[in-house]
Short mmCIF file of C-alpha atoms in Angstrom, two decimals:
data_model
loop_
_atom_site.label_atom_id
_atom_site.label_comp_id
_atom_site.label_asym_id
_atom_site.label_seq_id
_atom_site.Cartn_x
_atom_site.Cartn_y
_atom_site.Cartn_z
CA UNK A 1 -2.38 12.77 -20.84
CA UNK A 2 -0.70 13.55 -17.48
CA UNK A 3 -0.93 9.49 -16.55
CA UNK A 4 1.43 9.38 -19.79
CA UNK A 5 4.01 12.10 -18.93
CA UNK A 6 4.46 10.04 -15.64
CA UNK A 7 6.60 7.53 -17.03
CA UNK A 8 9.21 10.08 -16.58
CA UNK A 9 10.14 9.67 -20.60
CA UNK A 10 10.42 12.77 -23.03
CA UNK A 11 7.35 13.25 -25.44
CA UNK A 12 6.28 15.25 -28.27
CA UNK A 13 2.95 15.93 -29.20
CA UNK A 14 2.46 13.50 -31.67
CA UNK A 15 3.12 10.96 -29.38
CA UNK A 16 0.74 11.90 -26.65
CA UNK A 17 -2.06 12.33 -29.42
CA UNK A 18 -1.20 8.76 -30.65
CA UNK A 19 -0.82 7.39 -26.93
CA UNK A 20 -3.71 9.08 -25.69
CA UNK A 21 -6.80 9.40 -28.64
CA UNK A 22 -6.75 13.04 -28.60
CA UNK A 23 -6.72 15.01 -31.26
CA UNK A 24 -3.63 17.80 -31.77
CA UNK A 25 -5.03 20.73 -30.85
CA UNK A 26 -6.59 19.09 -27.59
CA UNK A 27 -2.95 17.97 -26.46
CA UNK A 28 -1.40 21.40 -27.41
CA UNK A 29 -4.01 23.51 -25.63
CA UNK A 30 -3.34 20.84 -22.66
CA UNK A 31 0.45 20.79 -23.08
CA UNK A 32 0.38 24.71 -22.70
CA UNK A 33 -2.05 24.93 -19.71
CA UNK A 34 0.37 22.53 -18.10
CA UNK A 35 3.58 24.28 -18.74
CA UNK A 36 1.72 27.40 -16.89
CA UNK A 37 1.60 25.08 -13.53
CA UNK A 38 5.39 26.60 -12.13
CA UNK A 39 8.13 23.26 -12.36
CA UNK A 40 5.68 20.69 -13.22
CA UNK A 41 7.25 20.44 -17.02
CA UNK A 42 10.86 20.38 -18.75
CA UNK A 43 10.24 22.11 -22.24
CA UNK A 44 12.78 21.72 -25.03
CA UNK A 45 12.45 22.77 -28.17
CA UNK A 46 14.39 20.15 -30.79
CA UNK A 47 14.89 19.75 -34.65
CA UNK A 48 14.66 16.45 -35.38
CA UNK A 49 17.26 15.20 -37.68
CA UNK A 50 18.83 18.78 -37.93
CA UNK A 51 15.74 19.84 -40.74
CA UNK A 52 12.11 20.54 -40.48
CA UNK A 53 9.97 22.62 -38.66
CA UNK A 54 10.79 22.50 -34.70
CA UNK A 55 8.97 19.93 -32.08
CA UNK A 56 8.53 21.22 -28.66
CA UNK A 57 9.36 18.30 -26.80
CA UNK A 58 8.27 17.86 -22.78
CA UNK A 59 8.70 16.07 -19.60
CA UNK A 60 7.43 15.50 -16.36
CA UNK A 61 10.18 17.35 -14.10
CA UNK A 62 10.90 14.40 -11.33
CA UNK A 63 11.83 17.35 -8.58
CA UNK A 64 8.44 19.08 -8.98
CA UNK A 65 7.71 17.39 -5.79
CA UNK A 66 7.82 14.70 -3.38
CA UNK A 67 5.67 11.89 -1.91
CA UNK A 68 5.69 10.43 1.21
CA UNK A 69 4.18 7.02 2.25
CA UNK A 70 3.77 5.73 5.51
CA UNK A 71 2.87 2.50 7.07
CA UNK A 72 2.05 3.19 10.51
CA UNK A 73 2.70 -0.62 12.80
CA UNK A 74 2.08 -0.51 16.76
CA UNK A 75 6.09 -2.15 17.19
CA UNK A 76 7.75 -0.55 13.39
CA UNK A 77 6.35 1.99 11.12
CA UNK A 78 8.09 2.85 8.06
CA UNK A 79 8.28 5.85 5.99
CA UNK A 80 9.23 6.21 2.27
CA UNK A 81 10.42 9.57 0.67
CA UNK A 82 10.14 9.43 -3.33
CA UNK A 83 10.32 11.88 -6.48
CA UNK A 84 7.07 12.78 -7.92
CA UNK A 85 7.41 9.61 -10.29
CA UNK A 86 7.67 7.12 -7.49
CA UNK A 87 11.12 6.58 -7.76
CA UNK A 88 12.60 5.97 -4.18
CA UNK A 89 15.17 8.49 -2.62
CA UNK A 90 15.36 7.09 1.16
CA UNK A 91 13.21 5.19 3.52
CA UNK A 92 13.26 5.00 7.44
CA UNK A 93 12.08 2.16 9.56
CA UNK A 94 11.26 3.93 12.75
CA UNK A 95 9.95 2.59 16.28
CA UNK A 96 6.53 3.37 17.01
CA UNK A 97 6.57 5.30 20.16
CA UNK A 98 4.46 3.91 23.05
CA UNK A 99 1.48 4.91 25.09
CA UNK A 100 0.78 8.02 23.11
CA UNK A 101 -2.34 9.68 22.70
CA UNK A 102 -4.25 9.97 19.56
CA UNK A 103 -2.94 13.37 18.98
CA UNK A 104 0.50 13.13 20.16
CA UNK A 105 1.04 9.79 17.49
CA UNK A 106 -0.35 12.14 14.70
CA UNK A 107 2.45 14.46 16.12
CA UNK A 108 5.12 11.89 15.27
CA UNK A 109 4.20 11.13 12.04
CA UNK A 110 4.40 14.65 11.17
CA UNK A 111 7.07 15.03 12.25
CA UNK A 112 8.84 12.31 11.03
CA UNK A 113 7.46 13.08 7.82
CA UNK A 114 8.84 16.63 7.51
CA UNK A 115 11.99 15.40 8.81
CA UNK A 116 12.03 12.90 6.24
CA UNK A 117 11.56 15.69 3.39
CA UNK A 118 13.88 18.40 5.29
CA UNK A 119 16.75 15.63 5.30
CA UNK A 120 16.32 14.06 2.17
CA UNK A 121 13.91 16.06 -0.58
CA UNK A 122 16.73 17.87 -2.24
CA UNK A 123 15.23 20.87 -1.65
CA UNK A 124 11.84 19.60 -3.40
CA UNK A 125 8.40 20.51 -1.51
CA UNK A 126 6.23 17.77 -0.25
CA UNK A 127 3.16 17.17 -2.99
CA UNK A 128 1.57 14.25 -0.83
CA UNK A 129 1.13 12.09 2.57
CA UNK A 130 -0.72 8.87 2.83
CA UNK A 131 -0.49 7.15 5.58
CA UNK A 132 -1.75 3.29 6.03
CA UNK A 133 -3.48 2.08 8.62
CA UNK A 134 -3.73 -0.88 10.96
CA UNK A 135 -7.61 -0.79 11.20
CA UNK A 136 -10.93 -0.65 9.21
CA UNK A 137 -11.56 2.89 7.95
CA UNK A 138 -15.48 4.78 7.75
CA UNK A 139 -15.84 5.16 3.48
CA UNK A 140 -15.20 8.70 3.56
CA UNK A 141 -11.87 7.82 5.67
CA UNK A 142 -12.61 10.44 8.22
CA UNK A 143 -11.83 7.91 10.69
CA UNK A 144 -10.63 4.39 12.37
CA UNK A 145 -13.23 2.12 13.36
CA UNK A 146 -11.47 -0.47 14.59
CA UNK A 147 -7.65 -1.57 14.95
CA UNK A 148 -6.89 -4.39 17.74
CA UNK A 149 -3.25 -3.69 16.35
CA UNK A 150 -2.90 0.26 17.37
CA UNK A 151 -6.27 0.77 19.43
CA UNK A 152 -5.28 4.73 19.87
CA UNK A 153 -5.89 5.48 16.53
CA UNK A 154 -9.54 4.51 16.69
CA UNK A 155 -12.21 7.41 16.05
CA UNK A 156 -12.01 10.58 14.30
CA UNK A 157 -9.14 12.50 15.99
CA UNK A 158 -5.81 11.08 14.61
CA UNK A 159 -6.79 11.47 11.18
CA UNK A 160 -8.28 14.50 11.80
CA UNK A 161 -4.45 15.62 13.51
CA UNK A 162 -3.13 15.16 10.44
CA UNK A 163 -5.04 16.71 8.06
CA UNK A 164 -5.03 19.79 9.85
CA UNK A 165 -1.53 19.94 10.37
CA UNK A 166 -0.56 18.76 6.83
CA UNK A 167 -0.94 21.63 4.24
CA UNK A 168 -0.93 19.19 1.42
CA UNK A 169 -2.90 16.55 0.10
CA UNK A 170 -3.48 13.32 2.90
CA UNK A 171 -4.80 9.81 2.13
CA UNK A 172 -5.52 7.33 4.34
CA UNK A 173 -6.22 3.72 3.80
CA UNK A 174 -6.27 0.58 5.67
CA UNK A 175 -2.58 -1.43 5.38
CA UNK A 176 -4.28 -4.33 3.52
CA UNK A 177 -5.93 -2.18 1.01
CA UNK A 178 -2.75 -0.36 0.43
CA UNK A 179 -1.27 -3.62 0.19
CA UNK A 180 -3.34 -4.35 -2.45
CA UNK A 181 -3.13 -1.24 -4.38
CA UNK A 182 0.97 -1.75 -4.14
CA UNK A 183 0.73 -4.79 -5.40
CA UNK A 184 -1.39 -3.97 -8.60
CA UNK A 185 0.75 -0.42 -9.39
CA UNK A 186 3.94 -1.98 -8.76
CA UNK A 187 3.87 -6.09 -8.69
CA UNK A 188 3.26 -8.47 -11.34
CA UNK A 189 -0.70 -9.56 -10.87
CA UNK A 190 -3.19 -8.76 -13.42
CA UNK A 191 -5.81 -5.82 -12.67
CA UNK A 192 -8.43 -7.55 -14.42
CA UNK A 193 -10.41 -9.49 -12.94
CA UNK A 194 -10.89 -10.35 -9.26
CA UNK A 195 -7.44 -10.46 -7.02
CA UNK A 196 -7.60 -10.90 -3.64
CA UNK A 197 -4.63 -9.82 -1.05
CA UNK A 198 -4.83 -12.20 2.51
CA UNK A 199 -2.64 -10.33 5.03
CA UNK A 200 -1.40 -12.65 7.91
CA UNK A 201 0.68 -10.77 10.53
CA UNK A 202 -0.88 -9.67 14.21
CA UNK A 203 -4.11 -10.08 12.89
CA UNK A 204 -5.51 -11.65 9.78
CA UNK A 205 -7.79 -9.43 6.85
CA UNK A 206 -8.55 -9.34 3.41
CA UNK A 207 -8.55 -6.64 0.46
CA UNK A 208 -10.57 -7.62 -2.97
CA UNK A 209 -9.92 -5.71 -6.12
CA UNK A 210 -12.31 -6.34 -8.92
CA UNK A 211 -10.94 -4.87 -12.46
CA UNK A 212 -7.91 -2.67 -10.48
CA UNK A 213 -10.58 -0.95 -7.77
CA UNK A 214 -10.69 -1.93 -4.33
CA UNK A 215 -14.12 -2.85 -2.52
CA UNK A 216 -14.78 -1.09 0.02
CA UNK A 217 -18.14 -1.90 2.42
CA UNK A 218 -20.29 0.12 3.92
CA UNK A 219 -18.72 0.01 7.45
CA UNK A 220 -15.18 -0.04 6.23
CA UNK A 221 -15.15 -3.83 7.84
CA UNK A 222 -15.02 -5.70 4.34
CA UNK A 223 -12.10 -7.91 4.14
CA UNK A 224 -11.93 -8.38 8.32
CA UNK A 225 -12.50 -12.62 7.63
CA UNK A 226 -9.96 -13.18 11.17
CA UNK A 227 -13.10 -12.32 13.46
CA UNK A 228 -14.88 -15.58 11.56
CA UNK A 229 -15.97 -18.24 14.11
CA UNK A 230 -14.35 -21.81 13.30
CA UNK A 231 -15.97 -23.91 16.34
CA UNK A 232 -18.53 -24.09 19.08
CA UNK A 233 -15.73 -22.74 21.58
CA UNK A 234 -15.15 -19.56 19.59
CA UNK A 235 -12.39 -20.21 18.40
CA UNK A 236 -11.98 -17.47 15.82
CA UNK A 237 -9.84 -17.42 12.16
CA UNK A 238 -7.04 -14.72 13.54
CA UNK A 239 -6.50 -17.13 16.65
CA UNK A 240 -4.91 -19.60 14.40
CA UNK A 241 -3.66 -17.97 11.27
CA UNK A 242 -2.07 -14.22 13.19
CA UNK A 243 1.21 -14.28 15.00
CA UNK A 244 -0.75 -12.44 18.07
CA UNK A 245 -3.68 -15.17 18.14
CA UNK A 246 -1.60 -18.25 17.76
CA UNK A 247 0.38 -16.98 20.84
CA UNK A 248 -2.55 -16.54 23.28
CA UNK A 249 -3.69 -20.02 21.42
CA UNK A 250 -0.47 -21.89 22.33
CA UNK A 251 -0.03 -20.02 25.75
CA UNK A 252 -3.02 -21.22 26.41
CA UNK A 253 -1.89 -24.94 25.68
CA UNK A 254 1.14 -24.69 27.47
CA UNK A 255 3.69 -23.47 24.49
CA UNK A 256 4.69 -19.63 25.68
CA UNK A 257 5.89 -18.28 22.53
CA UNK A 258 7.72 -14.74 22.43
CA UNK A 259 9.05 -14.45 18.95
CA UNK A 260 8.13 -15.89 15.37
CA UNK A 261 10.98 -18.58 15.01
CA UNK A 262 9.60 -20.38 18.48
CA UNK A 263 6.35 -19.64 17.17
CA UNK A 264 7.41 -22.06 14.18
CA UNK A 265 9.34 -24.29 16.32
CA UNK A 266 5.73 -24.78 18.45
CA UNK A 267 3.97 -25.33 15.53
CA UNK A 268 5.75 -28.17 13.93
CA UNK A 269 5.97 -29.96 17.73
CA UNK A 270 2.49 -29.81 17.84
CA UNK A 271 0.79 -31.65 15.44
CA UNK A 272 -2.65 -31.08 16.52
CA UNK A 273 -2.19 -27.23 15.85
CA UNK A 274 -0.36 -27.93 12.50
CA UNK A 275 -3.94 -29.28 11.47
CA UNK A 276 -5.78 -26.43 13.17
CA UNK A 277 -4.56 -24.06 11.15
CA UNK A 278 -4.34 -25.82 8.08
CA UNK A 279 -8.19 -26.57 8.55
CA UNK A 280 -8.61 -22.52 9.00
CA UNK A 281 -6.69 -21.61 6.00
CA UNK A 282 -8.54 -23.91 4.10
CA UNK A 283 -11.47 -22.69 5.19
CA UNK A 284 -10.70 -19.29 4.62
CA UNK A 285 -9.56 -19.71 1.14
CA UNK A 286 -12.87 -21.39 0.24
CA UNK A 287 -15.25 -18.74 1.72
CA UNK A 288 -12.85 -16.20 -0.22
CA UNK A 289 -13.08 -18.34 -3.63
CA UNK A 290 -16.82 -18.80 -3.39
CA UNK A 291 -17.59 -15.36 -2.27
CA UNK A 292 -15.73 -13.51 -5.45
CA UNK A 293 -14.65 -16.41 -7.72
CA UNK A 294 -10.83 -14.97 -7.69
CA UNK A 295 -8.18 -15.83 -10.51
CA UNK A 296 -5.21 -14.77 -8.41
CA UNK A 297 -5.36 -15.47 -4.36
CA UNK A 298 -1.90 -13.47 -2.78
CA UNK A 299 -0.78 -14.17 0.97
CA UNK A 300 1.52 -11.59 2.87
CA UNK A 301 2.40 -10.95 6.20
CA UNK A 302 5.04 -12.30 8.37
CA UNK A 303 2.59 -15.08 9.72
CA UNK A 304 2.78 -16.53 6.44
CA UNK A 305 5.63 -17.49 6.41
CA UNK A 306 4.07 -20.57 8.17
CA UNK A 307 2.42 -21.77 4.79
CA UNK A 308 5.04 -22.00 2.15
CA UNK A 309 4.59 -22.37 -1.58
CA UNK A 310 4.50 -26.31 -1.14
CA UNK A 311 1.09 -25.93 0.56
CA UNK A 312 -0.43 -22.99 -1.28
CA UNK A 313 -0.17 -25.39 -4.44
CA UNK A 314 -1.93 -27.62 -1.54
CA UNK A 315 -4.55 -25.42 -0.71
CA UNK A 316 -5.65 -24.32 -4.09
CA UNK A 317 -6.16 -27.90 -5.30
CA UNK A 318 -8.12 -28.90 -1.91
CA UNK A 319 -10.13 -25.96 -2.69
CA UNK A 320 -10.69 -26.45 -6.19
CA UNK A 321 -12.03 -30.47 -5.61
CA UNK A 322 -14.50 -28.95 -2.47
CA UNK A 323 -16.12 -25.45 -4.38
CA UNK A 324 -15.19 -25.73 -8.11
CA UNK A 325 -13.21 -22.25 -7.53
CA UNK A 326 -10.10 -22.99 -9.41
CA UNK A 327 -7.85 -19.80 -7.97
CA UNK A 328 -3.71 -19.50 -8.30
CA UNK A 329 -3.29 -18.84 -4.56
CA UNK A 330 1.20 -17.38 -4.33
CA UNK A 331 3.14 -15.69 -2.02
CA UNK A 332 2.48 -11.54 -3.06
CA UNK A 333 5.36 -10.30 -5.52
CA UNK A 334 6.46 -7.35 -3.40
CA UNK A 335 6.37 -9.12 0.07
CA UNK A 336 6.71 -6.66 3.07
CA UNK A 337 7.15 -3.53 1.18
CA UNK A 338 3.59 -3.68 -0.75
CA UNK A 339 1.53 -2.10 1.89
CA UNK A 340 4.31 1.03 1.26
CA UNK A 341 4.54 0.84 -2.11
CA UNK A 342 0.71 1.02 -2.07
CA UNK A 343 0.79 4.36 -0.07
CA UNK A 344 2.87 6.08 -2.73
CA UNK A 345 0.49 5.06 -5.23
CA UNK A 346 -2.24 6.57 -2.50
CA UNK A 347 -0.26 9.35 -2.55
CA UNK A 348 0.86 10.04 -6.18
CA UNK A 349 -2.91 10.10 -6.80
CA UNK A 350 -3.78 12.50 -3.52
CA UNK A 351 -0.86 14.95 -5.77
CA UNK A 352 -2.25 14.77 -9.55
CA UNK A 353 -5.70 14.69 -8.53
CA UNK A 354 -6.27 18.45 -9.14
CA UNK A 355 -5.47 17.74 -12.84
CA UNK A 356 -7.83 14.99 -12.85
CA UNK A 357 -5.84 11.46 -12.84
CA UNK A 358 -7.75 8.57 -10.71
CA UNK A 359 -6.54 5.99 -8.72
CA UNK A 360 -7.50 3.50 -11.74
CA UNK A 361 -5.66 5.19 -13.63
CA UNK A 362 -1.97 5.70 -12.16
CA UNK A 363 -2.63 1.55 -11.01
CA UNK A 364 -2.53 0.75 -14.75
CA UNK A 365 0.52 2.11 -15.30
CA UNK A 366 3.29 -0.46 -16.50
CA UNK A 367 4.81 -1.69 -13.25
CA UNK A 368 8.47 -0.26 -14.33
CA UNK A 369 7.27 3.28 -14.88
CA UNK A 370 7.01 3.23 -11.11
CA UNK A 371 9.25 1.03 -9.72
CA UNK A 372 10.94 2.72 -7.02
CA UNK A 373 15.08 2.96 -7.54
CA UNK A 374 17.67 4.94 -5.18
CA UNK A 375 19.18 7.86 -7.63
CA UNK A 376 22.42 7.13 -5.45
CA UNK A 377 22.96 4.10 -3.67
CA UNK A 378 20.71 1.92 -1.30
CA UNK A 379 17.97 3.58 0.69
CA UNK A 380 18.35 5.24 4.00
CA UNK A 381 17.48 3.18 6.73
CA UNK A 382 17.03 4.49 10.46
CA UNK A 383 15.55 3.08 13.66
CA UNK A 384 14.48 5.68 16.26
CA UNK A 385 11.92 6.52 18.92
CA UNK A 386 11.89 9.99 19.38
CA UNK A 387 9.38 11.00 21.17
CA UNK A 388 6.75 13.48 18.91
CA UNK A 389 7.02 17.08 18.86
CA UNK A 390 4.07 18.95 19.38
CA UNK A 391 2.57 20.31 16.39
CA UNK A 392 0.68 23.17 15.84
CA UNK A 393 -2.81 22.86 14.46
CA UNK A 394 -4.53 25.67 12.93
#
């Protein structure tokens, strides 16, 4: 019933009995134990058509509190602020700061994060934190076991910062997965079935969803398809299709690259490497489309950018003639921001899990119940690298 009072609308309850399968009584008993939780509900009681007996009608109020997401980059790590609906009230794109401990970069992001809420939360108390990661996670997300991106992070002591110094709800997830997740609460691709995210940035990885839940292995490494061997040499997946492996690759060959439009320029004077990587995507794509039989294939990440929509359509038919996998293989709807949209989901469910809503269930909500919108104007946007204040941890 709660997953239906978070499309933000006013309800009766008739309608939640109709939308939901319960019976009358069930949604009034659970309509009044909810208006006992202090701002949670608007109650109003109306006459429809002026006549009648009264209808108590209700809705979910928006300020009860916010969410913050976080996706947490060794260079950039952004931070999103939104109502307890997911609708966007300000985001920051902040510098990482450098050469921090473990500790001191859980610091920062609490700090940034109360910051965020202080500044722009209307007054509103924070309900949730996730945070996504650049590195596999353990199942029970107690910690990072491995991130080539942010290697400080790795091992139990960052996440365990945060929880103790956050005295709300904390998720953590690795950026693909959250990528992932974004992309099924707030894009267009179908939850049913098997949809697989490819993120190509500094490294390369992989999150599966089958019917709207993401696999997760038993090491937290599922998904990590960049450490694959292509040749005799060693010549791995990520050195070919990541911004950070191409550029050792090239450097190596005598191209020193130091930002993403020579990086392009390299490619395309290089023929030789143009068929590299096209070989490596290709064979990525097939051991994806063989291993879980996908109908929807999405690439994101600033790498690719390198593989436009031209050879996607490319791809997938090359694929399809060598495994029989037919698989619509597109850029992902939500581009950069799905890995952030994906921690507000994270973190929407962290919030309303004490009333018993599941991650399934807030990623089948209709894409425009959460689509996040400014109230007022476009969302705030800084750049800083303040160094972390210490934190005090109970």
């Amino acid at each position: 019933m709660l997953a239906c009072l978070l499309s933000g609308e006013e309800t009766d309850v008739h309608e939640l009995a109709a939308k939901t399968g319960l019976s009358q009584s069930t949604v009034f008993r659970s309509v009044d134990q909810l208006l006992q939780v202090p701002n949670l509900l608007h109650r109003r009681v109306a006459r429809e058509g002026g006549r009648g007996r009264p209808t108590t009608k209700v809705m979910l109020n928006r300020r009860y509190s916010v969410l913050v997401g976080v996706v947490l980059d060794s260079a950039v790590s952004r931070f999103i602020l939104t109502d307890v609906l997911g609708r966007a009230w300000g985001e920051r794109k902040l510098t990482t700061p450098p050469a921090l401990t473990a500790a001191e970069l859980a610091d920062w992001v609490v700090t940034e994060t109360r910051d965020l809420v202080a500044e722009l939360g209307e007054g509103s108390p924070l309900g949730a934190l996730a945070v996504g990661v650049p590195g596999a996670l353990t199942p029970d997300q107690e910690q990072v076991v491995g991130s080539h991106n942010l290697p400080i992070i790795g091992g139990p002591d960052f996440i365990d910062r945060i929880r103790r110094t956050m005295h709300v709800p904390v998720r953590f997830e690795n950026d693909s997965h959250a990528a992932l997740l974004g992309e099924l609460s707030f894009g267009a691709v179908s939850a049913s079935g098997v949809v697989v995210l490819v993120t190509m940035s500094t490294g390369v990885s992989a999150a599966i969803a089958v019917e709207g839940e993401i696999l997760v292995g038993s090491t937290g490494s599922l998904g990590e398809f960049g450490r694959l061997t292509l040749t005799a040499d060693g010549l791995r997946v990520e050195d070919l299709l990541s911004e950070a492996g191409l550029n050792k690759h090239l450097r190596a060959r005598g191209h020193p690259i130091d930002d993403s439009v020579g990086l392009a320029a390299a490619v395309e004077e290089d023929p030789r490497i143009r068929r590299q990587m096209d070989d490596a995507f290709d064979h990525l794509i097939a051991i994806i489309a063989l291993a879980y039989e996908p109908h929807t294939i999405l690439v994101t990440g600033g790498f690719s950018a390198l593989f436009p929509e031209n050879r996607l359509a490319s791809v997938a038919r090359r694929v399809e003639d060598q495994v029989l996998v037919r698989t619509d293989i597109r850029r992902a709807d939500l581009g950069d921001d799905s890995a952030l949209l994906g921690a507000i989901s994270l973190a929407s469910a962290a919030r309303f899990a004490e009333f018993g809503l599941t991650d399934q269930q807030l990623a089948a909500l209709p894409p425009a119940t959460l689509a996040p919108v400014a109230p007022s104007g476009a969302p705030v946007t800084a750049t800083s690298a303040r160094p972390p204040m210490p934190v005090d941890a109970p």
